[in-house]
Coordinates of C-alpha atoms in Angstrom, one line a residue:
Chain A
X1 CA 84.6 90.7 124.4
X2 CA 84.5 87.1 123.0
X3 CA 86.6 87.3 120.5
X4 CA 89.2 89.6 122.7
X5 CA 89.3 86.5 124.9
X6 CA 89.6 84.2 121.8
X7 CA 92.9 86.2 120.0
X8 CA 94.1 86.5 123.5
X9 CA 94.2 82.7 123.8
X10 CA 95.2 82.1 120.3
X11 CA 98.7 84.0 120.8
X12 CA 98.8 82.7 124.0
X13 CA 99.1 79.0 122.7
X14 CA 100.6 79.7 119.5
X15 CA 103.8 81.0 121.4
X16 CA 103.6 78.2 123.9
X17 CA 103.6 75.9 121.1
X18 CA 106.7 77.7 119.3
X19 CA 109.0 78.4 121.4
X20 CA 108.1 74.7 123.5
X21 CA 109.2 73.4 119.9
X22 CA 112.5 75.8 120.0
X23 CA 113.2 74.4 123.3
X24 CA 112.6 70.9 121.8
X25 CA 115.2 70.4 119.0
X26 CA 117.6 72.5 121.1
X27 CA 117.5 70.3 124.2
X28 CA 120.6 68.5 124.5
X29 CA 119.1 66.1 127.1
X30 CA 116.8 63.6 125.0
X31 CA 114.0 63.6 127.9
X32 CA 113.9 67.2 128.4
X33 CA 113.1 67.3 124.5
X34 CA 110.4 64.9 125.0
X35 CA 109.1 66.9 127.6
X36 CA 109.1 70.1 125.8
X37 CA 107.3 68.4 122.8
X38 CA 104.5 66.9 125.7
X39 CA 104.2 71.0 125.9
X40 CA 104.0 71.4 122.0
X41 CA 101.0 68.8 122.0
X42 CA 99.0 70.1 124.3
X43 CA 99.3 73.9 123.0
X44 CA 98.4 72.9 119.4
X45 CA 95.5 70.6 120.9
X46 CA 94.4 74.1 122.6
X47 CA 94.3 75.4 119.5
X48 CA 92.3 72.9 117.8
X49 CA 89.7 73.7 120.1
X50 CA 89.7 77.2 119.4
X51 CA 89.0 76.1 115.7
X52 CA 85.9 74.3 117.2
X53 CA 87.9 71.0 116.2
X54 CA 87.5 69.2 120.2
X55 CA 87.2 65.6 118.6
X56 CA 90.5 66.5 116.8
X57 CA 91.9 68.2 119.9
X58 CA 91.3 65.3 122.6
X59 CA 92.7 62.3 120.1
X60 CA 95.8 64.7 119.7
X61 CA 96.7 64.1 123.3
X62 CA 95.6 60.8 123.5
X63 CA 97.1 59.4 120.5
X64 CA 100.2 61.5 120.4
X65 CA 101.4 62.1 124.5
X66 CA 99.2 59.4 125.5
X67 CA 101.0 56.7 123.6
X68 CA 103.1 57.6 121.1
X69 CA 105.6 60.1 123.4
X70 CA 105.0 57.9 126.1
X71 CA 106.9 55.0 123.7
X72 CA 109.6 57.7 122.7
X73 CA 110.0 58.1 126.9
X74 CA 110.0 54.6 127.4
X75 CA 112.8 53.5 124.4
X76 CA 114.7 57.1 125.6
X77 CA 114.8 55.9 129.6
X78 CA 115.9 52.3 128.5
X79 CA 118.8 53.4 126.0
X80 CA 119.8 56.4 128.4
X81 CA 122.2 57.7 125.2
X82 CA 124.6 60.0 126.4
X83 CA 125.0 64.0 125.1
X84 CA 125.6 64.0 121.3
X85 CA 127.2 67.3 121.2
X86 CA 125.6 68.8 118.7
X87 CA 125.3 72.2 119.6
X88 CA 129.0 72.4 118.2
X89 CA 127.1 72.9 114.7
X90 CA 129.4 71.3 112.2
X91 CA 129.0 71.7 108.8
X92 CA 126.2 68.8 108.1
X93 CA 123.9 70.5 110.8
X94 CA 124.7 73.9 109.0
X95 CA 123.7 72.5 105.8
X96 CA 120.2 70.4 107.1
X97 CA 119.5 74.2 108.5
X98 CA 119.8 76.0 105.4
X99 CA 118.0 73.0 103.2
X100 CA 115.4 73.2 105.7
X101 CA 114.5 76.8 105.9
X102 CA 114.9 76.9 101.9
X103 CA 111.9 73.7 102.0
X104 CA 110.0 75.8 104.8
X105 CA 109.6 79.0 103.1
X106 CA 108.8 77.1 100.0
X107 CA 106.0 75.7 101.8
X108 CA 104.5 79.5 103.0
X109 CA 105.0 80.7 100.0
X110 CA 102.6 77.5 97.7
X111 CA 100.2 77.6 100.9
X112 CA 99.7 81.6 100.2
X113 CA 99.7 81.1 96.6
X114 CA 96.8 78.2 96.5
X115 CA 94.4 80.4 99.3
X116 CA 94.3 77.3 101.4
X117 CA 94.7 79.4 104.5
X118 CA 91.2 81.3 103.4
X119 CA 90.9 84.0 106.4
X120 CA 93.2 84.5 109.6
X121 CA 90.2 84.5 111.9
X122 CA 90.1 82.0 114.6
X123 CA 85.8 81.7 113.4
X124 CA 83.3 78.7 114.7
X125 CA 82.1 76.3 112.6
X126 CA 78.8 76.1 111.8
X127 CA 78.0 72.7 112.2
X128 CA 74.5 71.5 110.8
X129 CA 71.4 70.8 113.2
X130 CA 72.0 68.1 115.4
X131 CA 75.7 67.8 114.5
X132 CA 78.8 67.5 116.6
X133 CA 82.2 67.9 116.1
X134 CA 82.6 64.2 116.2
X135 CA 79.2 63.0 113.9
X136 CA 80.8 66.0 111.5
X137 CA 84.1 64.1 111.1
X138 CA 83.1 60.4 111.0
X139 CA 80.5 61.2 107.9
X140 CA 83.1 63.1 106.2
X141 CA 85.4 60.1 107.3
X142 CA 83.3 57.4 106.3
X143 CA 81.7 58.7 103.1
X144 CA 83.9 61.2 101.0
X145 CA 87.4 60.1 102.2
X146 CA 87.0 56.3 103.1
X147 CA 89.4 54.9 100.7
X148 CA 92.2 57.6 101.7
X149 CA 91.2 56.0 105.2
X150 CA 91.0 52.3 104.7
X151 CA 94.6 53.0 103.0
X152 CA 95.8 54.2 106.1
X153 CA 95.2 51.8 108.3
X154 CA 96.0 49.2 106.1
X155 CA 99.4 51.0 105.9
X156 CA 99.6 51.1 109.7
X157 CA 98.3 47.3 109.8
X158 CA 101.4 46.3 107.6
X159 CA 103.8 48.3 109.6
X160 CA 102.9 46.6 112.8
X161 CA 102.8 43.4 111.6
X162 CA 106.6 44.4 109.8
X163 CA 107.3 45.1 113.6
X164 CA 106.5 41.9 115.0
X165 CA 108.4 40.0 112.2
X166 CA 111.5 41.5 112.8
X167 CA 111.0 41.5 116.6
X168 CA 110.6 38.0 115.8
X169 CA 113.3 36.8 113.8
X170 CA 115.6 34.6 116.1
Chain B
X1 CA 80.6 87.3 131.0
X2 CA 83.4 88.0 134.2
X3 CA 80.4 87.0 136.4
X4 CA 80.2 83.9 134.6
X5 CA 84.1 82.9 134.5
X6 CA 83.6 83.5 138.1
X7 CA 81.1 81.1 138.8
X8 CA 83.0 78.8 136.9
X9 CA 85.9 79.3 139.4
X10 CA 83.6 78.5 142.4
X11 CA 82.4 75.4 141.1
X12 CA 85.7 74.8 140.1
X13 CA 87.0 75.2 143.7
X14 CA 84.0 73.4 145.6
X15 CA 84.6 70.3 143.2
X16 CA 88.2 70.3 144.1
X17 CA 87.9 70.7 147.8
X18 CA 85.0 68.0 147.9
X19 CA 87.2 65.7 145.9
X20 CA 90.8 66.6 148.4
X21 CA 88.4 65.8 151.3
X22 CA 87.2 62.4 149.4
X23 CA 90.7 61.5 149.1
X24 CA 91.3 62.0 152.8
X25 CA 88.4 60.5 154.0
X26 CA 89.2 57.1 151.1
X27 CA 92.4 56.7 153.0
X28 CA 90.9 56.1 156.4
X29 CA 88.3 54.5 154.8
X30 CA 90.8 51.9 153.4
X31 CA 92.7 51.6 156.8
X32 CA 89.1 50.7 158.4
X33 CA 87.8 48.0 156.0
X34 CA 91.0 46.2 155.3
X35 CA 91.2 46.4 158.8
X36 CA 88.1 45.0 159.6
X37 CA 88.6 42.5 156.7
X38 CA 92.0 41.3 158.6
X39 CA 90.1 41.1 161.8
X40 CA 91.7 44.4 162.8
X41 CA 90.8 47.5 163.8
X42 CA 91.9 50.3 161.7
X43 CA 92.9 53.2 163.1
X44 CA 91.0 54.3 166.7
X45 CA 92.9 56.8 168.5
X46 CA 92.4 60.2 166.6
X47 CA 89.1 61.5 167.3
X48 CA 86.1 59.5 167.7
X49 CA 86.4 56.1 166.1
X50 CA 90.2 57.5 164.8
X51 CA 88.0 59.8 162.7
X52 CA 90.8 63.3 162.9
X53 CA 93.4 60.5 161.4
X54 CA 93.4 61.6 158.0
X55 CA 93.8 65.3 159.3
X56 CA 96.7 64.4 161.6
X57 CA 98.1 62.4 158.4
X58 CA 98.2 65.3 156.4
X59 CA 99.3 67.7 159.1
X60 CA 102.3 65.2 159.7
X61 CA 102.9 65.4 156.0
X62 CA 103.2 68.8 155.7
X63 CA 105.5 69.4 158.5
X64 CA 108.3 67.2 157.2
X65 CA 111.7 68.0 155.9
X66 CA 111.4 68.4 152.1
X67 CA 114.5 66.5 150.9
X68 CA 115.8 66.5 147.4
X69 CA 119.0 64.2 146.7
X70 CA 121.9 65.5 145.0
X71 CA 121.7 63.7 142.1
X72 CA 118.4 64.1 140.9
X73 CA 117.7 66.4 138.0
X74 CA 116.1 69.1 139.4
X75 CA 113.3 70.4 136.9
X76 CA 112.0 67.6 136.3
X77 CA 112.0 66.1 140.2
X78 CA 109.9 69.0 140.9
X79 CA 107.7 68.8 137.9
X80 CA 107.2 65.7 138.2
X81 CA 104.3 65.1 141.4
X82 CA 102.2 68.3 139.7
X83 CA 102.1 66.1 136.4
X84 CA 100.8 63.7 138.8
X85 CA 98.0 65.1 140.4
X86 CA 96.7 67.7 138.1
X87 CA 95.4 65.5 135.0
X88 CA 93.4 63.5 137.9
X89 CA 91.6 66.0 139.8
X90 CA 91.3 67.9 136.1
X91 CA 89.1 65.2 134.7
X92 CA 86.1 65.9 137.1
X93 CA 85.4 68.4 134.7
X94 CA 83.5 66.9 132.7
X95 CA 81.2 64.1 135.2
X96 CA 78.1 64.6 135.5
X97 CA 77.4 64.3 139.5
X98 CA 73.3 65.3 138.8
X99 CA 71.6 66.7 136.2
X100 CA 72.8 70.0 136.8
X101 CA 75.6 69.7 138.6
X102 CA 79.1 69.7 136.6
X103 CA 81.8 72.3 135.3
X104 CA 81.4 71.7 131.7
X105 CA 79.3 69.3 129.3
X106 CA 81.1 69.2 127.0
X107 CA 80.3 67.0 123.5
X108 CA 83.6 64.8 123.8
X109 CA 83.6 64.4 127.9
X110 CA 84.3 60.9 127.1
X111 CA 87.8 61.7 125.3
X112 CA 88.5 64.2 127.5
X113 CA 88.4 62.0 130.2
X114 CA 90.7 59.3 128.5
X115 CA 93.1 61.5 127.4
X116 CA 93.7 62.7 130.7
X117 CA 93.9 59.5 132.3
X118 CA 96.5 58.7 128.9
X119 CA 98.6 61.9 130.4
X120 CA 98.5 61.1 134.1
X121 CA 101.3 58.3 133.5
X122 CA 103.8 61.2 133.0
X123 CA 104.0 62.2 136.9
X124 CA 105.3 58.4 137.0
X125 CA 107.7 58.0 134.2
X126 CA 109.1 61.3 135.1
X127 CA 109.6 60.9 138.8
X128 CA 111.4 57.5 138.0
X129 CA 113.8 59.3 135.8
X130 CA 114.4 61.9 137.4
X131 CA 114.8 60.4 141.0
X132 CA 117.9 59.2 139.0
X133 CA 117.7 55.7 141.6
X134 CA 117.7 52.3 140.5
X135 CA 114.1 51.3 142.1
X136 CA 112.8 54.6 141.3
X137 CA 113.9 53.6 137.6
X138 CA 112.1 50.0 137.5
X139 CA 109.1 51.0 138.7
X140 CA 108.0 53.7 136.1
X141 CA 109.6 51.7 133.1
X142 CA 107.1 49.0 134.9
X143 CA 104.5 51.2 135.4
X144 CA 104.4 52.8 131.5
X145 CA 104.2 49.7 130.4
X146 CA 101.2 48.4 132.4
X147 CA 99.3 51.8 131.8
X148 CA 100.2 51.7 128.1
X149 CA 98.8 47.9 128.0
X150 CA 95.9 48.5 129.5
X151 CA 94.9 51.8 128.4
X152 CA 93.7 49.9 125.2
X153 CA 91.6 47.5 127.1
X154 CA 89.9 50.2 128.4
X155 CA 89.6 52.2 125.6
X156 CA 88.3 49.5 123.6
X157 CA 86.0 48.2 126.8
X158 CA 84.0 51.8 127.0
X159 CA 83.2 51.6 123.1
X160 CA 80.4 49.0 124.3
X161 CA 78.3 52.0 126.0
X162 CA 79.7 54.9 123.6
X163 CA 77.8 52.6 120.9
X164 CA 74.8 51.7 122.5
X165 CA 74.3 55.4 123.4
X166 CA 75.5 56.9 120.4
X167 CA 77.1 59.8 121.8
X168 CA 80.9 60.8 123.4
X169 CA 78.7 63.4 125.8
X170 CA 78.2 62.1 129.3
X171 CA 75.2 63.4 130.5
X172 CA 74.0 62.0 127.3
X173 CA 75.4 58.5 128.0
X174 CA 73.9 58.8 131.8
X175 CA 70.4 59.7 129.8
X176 CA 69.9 56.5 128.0
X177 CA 70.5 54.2 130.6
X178 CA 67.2 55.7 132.1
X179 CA 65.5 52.1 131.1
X180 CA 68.5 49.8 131.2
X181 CA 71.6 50.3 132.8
X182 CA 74.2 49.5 130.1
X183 CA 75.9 46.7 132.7
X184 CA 73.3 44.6 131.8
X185 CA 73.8 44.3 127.5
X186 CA 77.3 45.2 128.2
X187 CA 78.1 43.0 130.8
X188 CA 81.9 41.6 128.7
X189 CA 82.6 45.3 128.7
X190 CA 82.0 46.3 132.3
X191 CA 84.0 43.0 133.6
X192 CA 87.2 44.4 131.2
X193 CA 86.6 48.3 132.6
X194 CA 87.0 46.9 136.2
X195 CA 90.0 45.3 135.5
X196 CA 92.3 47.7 133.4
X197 CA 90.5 50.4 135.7
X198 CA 92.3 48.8 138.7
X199 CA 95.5 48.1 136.7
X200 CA 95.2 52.0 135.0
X201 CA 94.9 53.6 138.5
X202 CA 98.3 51.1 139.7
X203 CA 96.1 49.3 142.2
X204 CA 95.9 46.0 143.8
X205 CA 96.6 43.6 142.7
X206 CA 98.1 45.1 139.6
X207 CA 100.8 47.8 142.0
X208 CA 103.7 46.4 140.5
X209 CA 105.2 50.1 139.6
X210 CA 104.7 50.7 143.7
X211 CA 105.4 46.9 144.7
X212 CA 107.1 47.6 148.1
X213 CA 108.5 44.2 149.1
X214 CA 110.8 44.5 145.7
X215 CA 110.9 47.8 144.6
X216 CA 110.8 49.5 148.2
X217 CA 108.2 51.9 146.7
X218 CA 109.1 52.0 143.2
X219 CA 108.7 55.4 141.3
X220 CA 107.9 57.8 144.5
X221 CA 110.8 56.5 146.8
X222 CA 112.5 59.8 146.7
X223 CA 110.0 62.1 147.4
X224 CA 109.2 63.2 151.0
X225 CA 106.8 65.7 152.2
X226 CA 104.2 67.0 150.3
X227 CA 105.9 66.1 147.1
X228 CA 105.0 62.4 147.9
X229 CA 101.3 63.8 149.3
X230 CA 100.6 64.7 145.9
X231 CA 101.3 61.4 144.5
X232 CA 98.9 59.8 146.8
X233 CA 96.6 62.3 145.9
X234 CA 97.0 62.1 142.3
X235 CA 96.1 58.0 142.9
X236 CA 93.5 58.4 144.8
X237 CA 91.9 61.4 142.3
X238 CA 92.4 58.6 139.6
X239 CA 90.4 56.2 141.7
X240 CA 87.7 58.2 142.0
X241 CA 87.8 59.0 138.4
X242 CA 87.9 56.0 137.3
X243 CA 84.4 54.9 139.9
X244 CA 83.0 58.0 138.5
X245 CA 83.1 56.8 135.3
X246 CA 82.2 53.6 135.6
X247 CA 79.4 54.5 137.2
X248 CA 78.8 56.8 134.3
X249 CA 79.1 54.4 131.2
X250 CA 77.9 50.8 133.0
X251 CA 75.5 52.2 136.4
X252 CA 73.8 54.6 134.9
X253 CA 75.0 57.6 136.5
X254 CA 72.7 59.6 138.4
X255 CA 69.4 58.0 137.4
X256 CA 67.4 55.9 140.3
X257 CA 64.0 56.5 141.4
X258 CA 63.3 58.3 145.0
X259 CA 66.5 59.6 146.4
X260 CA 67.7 62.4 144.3
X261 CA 70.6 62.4 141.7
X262 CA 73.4 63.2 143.5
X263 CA 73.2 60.6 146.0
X264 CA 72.8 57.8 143.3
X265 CA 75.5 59.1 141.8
X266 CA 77.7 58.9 144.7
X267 CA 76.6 55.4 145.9
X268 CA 77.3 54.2 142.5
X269 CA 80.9 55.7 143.2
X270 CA 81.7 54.8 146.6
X271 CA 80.2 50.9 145.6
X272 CA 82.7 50.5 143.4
X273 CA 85.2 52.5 145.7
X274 CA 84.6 50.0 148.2
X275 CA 85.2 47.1 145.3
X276 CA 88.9 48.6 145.1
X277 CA 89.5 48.1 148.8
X278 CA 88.0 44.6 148.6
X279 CA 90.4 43.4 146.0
X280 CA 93.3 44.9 148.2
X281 CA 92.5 42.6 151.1
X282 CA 91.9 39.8 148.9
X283 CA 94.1 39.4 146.1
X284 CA 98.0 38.7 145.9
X285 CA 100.0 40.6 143.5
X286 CA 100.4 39.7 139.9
X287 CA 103.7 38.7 138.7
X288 CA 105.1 41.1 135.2
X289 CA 104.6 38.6 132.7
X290 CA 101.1 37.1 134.2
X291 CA 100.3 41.0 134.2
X292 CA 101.0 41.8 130.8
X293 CA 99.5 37.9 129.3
X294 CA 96.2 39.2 130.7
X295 CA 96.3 42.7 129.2
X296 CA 97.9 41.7 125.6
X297 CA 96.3 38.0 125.3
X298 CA 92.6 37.6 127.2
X299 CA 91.4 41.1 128.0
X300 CA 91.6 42.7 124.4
X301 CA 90.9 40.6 122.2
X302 CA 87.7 39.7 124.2
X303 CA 87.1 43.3 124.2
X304 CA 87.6 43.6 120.3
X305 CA 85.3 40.7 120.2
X306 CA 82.5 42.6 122.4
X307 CA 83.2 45.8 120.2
X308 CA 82.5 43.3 117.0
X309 CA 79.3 42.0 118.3
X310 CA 77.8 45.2 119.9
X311 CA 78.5 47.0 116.5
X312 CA 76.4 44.6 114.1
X313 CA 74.1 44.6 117.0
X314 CA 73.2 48.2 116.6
X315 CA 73.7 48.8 113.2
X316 CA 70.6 45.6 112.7
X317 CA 68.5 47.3 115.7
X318 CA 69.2 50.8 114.3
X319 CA 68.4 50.0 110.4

């Protein structure tokens, strides 16, 4: 019965998710495609709680609409650009298509290879005792991978401050 | 398994029509104690002490025209005051009201609760856009960039409790303040809550996205009918999230000796309810750039400064 419910939800979001991404890059109005990706987030964040992954889940909506789309919105409302036309398709958008369907089956084809993807069952995790999702990730976080992480942020830190200097310039 | 999705839905349900009442019942509420803070009345003439006004408020609101201008763009207009309301009445979810009373525990309530609060700003940008008016324009661009501002404030504000209680779960947050209510050692971060909490929900004196002697009404001045009702709604849903909480992370919930949990919980709400209204009556409206100096240069870097302390704190107590 359980899992019934679970695959029904799982295709459910999955399609939500692709065809809200469809809708996305073929949106001619720039805020309708931000609105379509809004969609996007919050199927794949259903799906990360499917995978048991609700820390992952609720930081994906907060991090990407919460702030990040909302940035896109804001720049997209303020710039108001007008219809590019490119649903004309001239050769340079026939071209990025082909390259990128070429790169993307490339990229099914290693994942297969390597076994990454190790079952197709949407499965719970079996955390430890007296672990959450959330106490799971930060040990991993803060033990195992903590110089991938500092990296990051360091990254991000420098990219701000980059933002600020060239907001700054005059 | 059906009966239980079931009972799900009926909780579901009485939360939401306890909450639509509470939202009726706030708005009288704020007529009568500004009123009375003016030296007015409030409203007198519907029922007993004007008590049917909130019913003949919404009756009146349902029976208007429903107008949609020409220009708008359509989708979008009527996407817009759903966007609005939903991701505030959706967060009551997750709070604890008593020890047994709530939808779902669930281990990232906290989150939860923030992301939806980080969502709720769409029904604003996207009625400002699509209303496709000058005012209607000004006061979203406003309004996203208050909510982004203070968001972090917030954010970084409720870290204080999350740390001291170890734990993202709100019934487990509510649980260790059973000695010490966390307003006390966390006094810097309860301050910062109540101020981006007035300035997240567009309240005054932060209502610059609504500020009607400049922007008419800002983001909702096309709307009529029940279209605008659900903006109202959705505001006041986020005001009584945002009391919830607080009373949650800094009050400590539903814990108090004698009466039982539900009713501390709700005095701790309506307390801070009531501190909403109060500012209303007392303070004048910020101007943009006083707005966004308090966010950007006092409010978080304090709070980074209370996250700083309140970590080493623990980490010595805890080791």
């Amino acid at each position: 019965m359980n899992e019934i419910f679970m695959n029904i939800g799982f295709w459910v979001l999955g399609i939500t998710a692709v065809v809200s991404s469809l809708f996305m890059v073929t949106r001619e109005n720039p805020v309708h495609s931000a609105l379509w990706m809004l969609l996007t987030f919050f199927a794949v964040a259903g799906i990360f709680i499917q995978l048991d992954a609700e820390y992952i889940a609720a930081i994906q909506v907060m991090v990407y609409a919460g702030a990040i789309l909302v940035l896109y919105m804001f720049v997209v409302m303020l710039l108001n650009p007008k219809s590019t036309g490119f649903i004309k398709m001239p050769f340079k958008v026939v071209l990025g298509g082909v390259v990128a369907v070429v790169l993307f089956v490339q990229i099914l084809m290693t994942l297969m290879g390597t076994g990454v993807i190790k079952s197709t069952q949407l499965g719970n995790i079996n955390y430890p005792e007296g672990f959450t999702n959330v106490k799971a990730f930060g040990t991993v976080m803060f033990t195992q991978y903590i110089v991938p992480f500092e990296v990051a942020s360091v990254l991000l830190l420098v990219a701000m401050i980059g933002a600020i200097v060239i907001a700054k310039k005059d | 398994m059906v009966l239980a999705i079931v009972f799900t839905l009926i909780k579901i349900l009485i939360i939401i029509v306890c909450t639509l009442t509470g939202v009726a019942y706030m708005t009288y509420a704020e007529r009568k104690v500004i009123g009375h803070m003016q030296v007015r009345l409030g409203p007198v003439h519907t029922g007993p002490k004007g008590l049917l006004q909130p019913l003949a408020d919404g009756l009146k609101l349902m029976a208007k025209e429903d107008m949609t201008p020409d220009m708008v763009d359509k989708p979008v207009f009527y996407v817009a005051p759903f966007l609005g309301m939903v991701p505030g009445l959706a967060a009551f979810a997750v709070i604890p009201f008593s020890e047994n009373i709530y939808v779902a525990n669930i281990n990232v309530g906290l989150l939860y609760v923030l992301a939806l609060s980080s969502v709720g700003v769409y029904g604003i940008i996207m009625s400002g856009w699509a209303s496709n008016s000058k005012y209607a324009t000004m006061g979203s661009l406003r309004s996203s960039a208050q909510v982004i501002s203070y968001e972090t404030a917030m954010g970084l504000s409720i870290l204080g409790p999350v740390l001291l209680a170890g734990s993202l779960n709100l019934k487990e947050i509510t649980e260790a303040q059973r000695g010490l209510w966390f307003m006390v050692p966390q006094f810097v971060a309860f301050v910062i809550y109540s101020i981006s909490a007035v300035a997240e929900t567009n309240r005054a004196p932060f209502d610059l996205p609504e500020a009607e002697t400049e922007l008419v009404a800002g983001f909702h001045v096309e709307y009529s009918s029940m279209r605008f009702a659900m903006f109202f709604l959705g505001e006041y849903a986020n005001m009584y999230v945002v009391a919830s909480m607080c009373a949650v992370l800094f009050l400590g919930g539903y814990t108090g000796p004698l009466l039982p949990p539900i009713v501390w919980f709700l005095i701790k709400m309506l307390a801070f309810m009531f501190f909403f209204l109060w500012l209303r009556a007392t303070l004048p409206r910020l101007r943009f750039d006083q707005l966004m100096n308090l966010g950007w240069k006092i409010l978080i870097p304090i709070a980074l400064a209370n996250l700083l302390i309140t970590s080493i704190v623990v980490y010595a107590i805890r080791n």
